[in-house]
Coordinates of C-alpha atoms in Angstrom, one line a residue:
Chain J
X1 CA -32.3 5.5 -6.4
X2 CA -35.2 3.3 -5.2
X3 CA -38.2 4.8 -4.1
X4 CA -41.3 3.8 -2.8
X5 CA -45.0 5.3 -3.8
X6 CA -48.2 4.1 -2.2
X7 CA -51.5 4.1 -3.6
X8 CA -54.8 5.3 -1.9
X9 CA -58.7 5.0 -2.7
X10 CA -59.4 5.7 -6.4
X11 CA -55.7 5.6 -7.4
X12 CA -55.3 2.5 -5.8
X13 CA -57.8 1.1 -8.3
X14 CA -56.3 2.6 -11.4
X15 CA -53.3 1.2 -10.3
X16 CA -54.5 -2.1 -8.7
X17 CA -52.2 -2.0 -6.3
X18 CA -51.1 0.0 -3.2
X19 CA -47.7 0.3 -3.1
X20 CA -44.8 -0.4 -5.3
X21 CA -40.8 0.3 -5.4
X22 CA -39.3 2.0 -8.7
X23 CA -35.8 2.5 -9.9
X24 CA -35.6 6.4 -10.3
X25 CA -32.9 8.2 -12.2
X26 CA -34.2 11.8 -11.9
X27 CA -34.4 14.7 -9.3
X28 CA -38.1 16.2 -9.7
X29 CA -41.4 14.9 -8.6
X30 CA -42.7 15.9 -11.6
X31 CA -40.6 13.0 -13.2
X32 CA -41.7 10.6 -11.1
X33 CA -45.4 11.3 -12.0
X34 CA -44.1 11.1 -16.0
X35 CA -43.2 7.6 -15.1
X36 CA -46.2 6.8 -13.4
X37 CA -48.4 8.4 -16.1
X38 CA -47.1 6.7 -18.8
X39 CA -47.5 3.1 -16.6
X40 CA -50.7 3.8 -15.5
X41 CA -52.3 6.2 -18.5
X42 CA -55.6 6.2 -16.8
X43 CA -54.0 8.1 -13.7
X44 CA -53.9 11.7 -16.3
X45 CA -57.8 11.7 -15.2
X46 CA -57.4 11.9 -11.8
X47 CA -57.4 14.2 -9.2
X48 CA -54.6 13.8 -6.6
X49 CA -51.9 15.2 -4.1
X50 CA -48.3 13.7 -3.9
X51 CA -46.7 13.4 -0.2
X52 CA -42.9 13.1 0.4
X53 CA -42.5 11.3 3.2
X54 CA -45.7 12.2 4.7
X55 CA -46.1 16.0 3.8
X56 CA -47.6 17.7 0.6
X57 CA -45.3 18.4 -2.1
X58 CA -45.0 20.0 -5.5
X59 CA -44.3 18.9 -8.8
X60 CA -41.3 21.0 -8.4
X61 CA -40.2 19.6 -5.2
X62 CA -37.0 17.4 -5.7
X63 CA -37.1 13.7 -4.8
X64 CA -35.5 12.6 -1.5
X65 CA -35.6 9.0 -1.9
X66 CA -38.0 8.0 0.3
X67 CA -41.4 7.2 0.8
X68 CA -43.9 9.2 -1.7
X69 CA -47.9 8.5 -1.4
X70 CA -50.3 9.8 -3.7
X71 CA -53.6 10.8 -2.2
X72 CA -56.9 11.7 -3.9
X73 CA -59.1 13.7 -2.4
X74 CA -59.4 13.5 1.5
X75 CA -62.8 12.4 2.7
X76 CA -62.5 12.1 6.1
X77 CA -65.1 13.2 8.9
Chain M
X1 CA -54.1 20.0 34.1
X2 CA -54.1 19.8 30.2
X3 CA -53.8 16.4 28.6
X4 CA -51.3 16.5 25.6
X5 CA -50.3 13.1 25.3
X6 CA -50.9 11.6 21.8
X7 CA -53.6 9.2 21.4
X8 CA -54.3 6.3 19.2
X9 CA -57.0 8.1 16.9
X10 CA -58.4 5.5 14.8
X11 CA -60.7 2.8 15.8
X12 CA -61.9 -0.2 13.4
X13 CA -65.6 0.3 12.4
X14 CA -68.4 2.5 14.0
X15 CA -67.9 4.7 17.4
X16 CA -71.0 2.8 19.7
X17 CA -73.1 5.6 21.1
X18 CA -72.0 3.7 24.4
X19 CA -68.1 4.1 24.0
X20 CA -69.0 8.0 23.2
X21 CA -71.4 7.6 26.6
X22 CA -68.5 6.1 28.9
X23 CA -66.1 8.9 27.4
X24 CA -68.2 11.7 28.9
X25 CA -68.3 9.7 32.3
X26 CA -64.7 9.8 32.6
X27 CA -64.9 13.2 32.7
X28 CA -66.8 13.8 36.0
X29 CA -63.2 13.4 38.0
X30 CA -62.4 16.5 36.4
X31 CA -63.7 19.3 38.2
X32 CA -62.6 22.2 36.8
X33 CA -64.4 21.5 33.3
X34 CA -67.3 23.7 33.5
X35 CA -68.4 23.3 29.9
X36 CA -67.7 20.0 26.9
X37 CA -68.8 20.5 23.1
X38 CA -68.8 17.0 21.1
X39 CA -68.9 16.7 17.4
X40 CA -70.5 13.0 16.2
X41 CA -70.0 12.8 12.3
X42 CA -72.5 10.6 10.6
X43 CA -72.5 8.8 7.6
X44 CA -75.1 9.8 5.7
X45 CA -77.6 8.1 2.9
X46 CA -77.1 10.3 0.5
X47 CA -79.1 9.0 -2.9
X48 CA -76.9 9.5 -5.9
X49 CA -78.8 8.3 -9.3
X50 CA -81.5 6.4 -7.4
X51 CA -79.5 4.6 -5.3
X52 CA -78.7 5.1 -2.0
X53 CA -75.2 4.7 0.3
X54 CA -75.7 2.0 2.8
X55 CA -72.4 2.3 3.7
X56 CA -68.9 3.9 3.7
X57 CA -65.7 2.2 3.7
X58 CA -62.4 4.7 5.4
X59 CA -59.0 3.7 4.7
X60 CA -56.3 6.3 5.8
X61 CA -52.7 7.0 4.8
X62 CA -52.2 6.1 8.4
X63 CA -48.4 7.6 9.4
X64 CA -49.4 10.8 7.7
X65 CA -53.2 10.7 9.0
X66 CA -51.6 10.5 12.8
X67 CA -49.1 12.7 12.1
X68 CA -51.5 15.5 10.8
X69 CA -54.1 14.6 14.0
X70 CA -51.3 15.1 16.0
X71 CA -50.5 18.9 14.6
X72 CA -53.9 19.8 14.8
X73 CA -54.1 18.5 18.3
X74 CA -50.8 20.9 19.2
X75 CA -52.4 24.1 17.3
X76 CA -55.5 23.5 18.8
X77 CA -53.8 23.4 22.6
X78 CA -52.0 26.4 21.1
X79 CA -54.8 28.2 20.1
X80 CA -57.6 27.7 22.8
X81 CA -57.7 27.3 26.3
X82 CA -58.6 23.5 26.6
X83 CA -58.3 21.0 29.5
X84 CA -58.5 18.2 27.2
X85 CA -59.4 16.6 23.9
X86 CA -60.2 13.7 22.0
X87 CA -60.2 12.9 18.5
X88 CA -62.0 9.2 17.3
X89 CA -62.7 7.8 13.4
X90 CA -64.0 5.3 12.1
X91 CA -61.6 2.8 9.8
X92 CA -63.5 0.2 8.1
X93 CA -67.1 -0.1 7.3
X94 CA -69.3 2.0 9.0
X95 CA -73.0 1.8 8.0
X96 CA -75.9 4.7 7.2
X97 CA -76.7 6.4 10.7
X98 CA -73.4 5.3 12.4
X99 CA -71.1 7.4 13.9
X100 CA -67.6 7.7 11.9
X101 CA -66.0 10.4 13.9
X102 CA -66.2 11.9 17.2
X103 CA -64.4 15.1 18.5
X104 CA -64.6 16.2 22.1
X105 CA -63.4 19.1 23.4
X106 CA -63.5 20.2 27.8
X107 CA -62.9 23.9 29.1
X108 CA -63.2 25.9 32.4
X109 CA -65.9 27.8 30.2
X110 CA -68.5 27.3 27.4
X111 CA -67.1 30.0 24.4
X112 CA -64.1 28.3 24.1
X113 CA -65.5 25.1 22.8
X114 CA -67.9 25.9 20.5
X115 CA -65.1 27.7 18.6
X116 CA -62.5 25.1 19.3
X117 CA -64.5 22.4 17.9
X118 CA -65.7 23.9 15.0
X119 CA -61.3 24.6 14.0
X120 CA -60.6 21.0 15.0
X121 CA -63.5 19.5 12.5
X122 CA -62.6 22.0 10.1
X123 CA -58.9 21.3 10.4
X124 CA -59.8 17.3 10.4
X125 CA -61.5 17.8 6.8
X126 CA -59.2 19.9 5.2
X127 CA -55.9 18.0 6.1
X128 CA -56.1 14.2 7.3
X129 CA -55.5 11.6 4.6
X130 CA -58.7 9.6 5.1
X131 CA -60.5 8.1 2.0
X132 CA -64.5 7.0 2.0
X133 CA -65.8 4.6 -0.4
X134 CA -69.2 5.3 -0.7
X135 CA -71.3 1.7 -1.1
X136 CA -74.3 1.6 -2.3
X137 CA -76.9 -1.1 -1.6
X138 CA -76.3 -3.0 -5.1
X139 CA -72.4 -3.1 -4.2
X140 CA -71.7 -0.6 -6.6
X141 CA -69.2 2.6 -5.3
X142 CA -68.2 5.6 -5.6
X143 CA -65.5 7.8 -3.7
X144 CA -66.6 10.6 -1.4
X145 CA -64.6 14.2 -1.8
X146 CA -65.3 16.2 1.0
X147 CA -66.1 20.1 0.2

């Protein structure tokens, strides 16, 4: 499946750019971040939350196919 | 009368103090307010390594950040007795000493408010997707992490 991840803040820089669309063959969140960690090694020294499709998830969580964001920490206020 | 319609809660740079002034003024129609409790967050000039922030720049995952303002709107109307609320931040650049969010809250009566505010400001913190990029005044930056 194809899925889409968006980039904010600092993880936006390591991965100098905000959003992208990946071919995914796997069911877990947790494999989509192994894919994204070995693209973008810098990303294992960040700290950061993964949405599915606009609510927290877990690396456990399966993938749905849609949109998935990953957010460092929230700064708002 | 309670006013639950969603509003648009972002605004592109700094809330004027005269925006914030005309939003109080709209409020003298409704009579049965007897008490309002605003929170104004200001960016701060916080001096990390000798150098100072002259500015902060918000981006926001913005689907989830309305979605989430939009829960914290219902469990607030769920959880205290309000006529209305408002909910303002900044996107964008806003400088040292300008306002980058503002929270307004209207009862019948005063207790209500002060504890209702301090949830929604709380709530805001804790669970919108909103990113600062802390600038200093060489152009070097780092990113804020509220605590």
């Amino acid at each position: 499946m194809r899925i889409t991840i968006k980039y904010f803040g600092l993880i936006a820089e390591v991965t100098q750019c905000e959003e992208e669309t990946i071919q995914f063959s796997g069911h877990l969140i947790s494999e989509v971040l192994e894919i994204l960690h070995s693209k973008y090694t810098e990303l294992k020294n960040k700290n950061f939350q993964v949405a599915q499709n606009q609510e927290l998830v877990f690396l456990e969580t399966r993938v749905t196919g849609q949109e998935l964001a990953l957010l460092p920490p929230f700064a708002g206020g | 009368m309670t006013d639950k319609k969603p509003k648009s809660v972002f605004k592109q740079g700094a809330i004027s103090s005269e925006f914030i002034g005309e939003s109080i003024a709209k409020h003298q129609t409704k009579t049965s307010i007897g008490a309002h409790n605003i929170f104004l967050g200001q960016v701060r000039a916080d001096v990390i390594d000798g150098k100072a922030v002259a500015a902060i720049e918000y981006t926001a995952y913005e689907d989830m950040a309305n979605q989430k303002f939009s829960e914290i709107r219902e469990a607030t109307f769920d959880k205290f007795e309000l006529t209305c609320m408002h909910i303002y931040h900044s996107l964008g650049i806003v400088k040292a000493g300008e306002i980058c969010l503002f929270v307004f809250v209207s009862s019948p009566r005063r207790k209500v408010v002060f504890e209702a505010l301090e949830y929604i400001v709380e709530e805001i913190k804790a669970h919108v997707p909103v990113f600062g990029k802390e600038i200093f005044e060489d152009d070097s930056h780092q990113w804020k992490v509220n605590n």
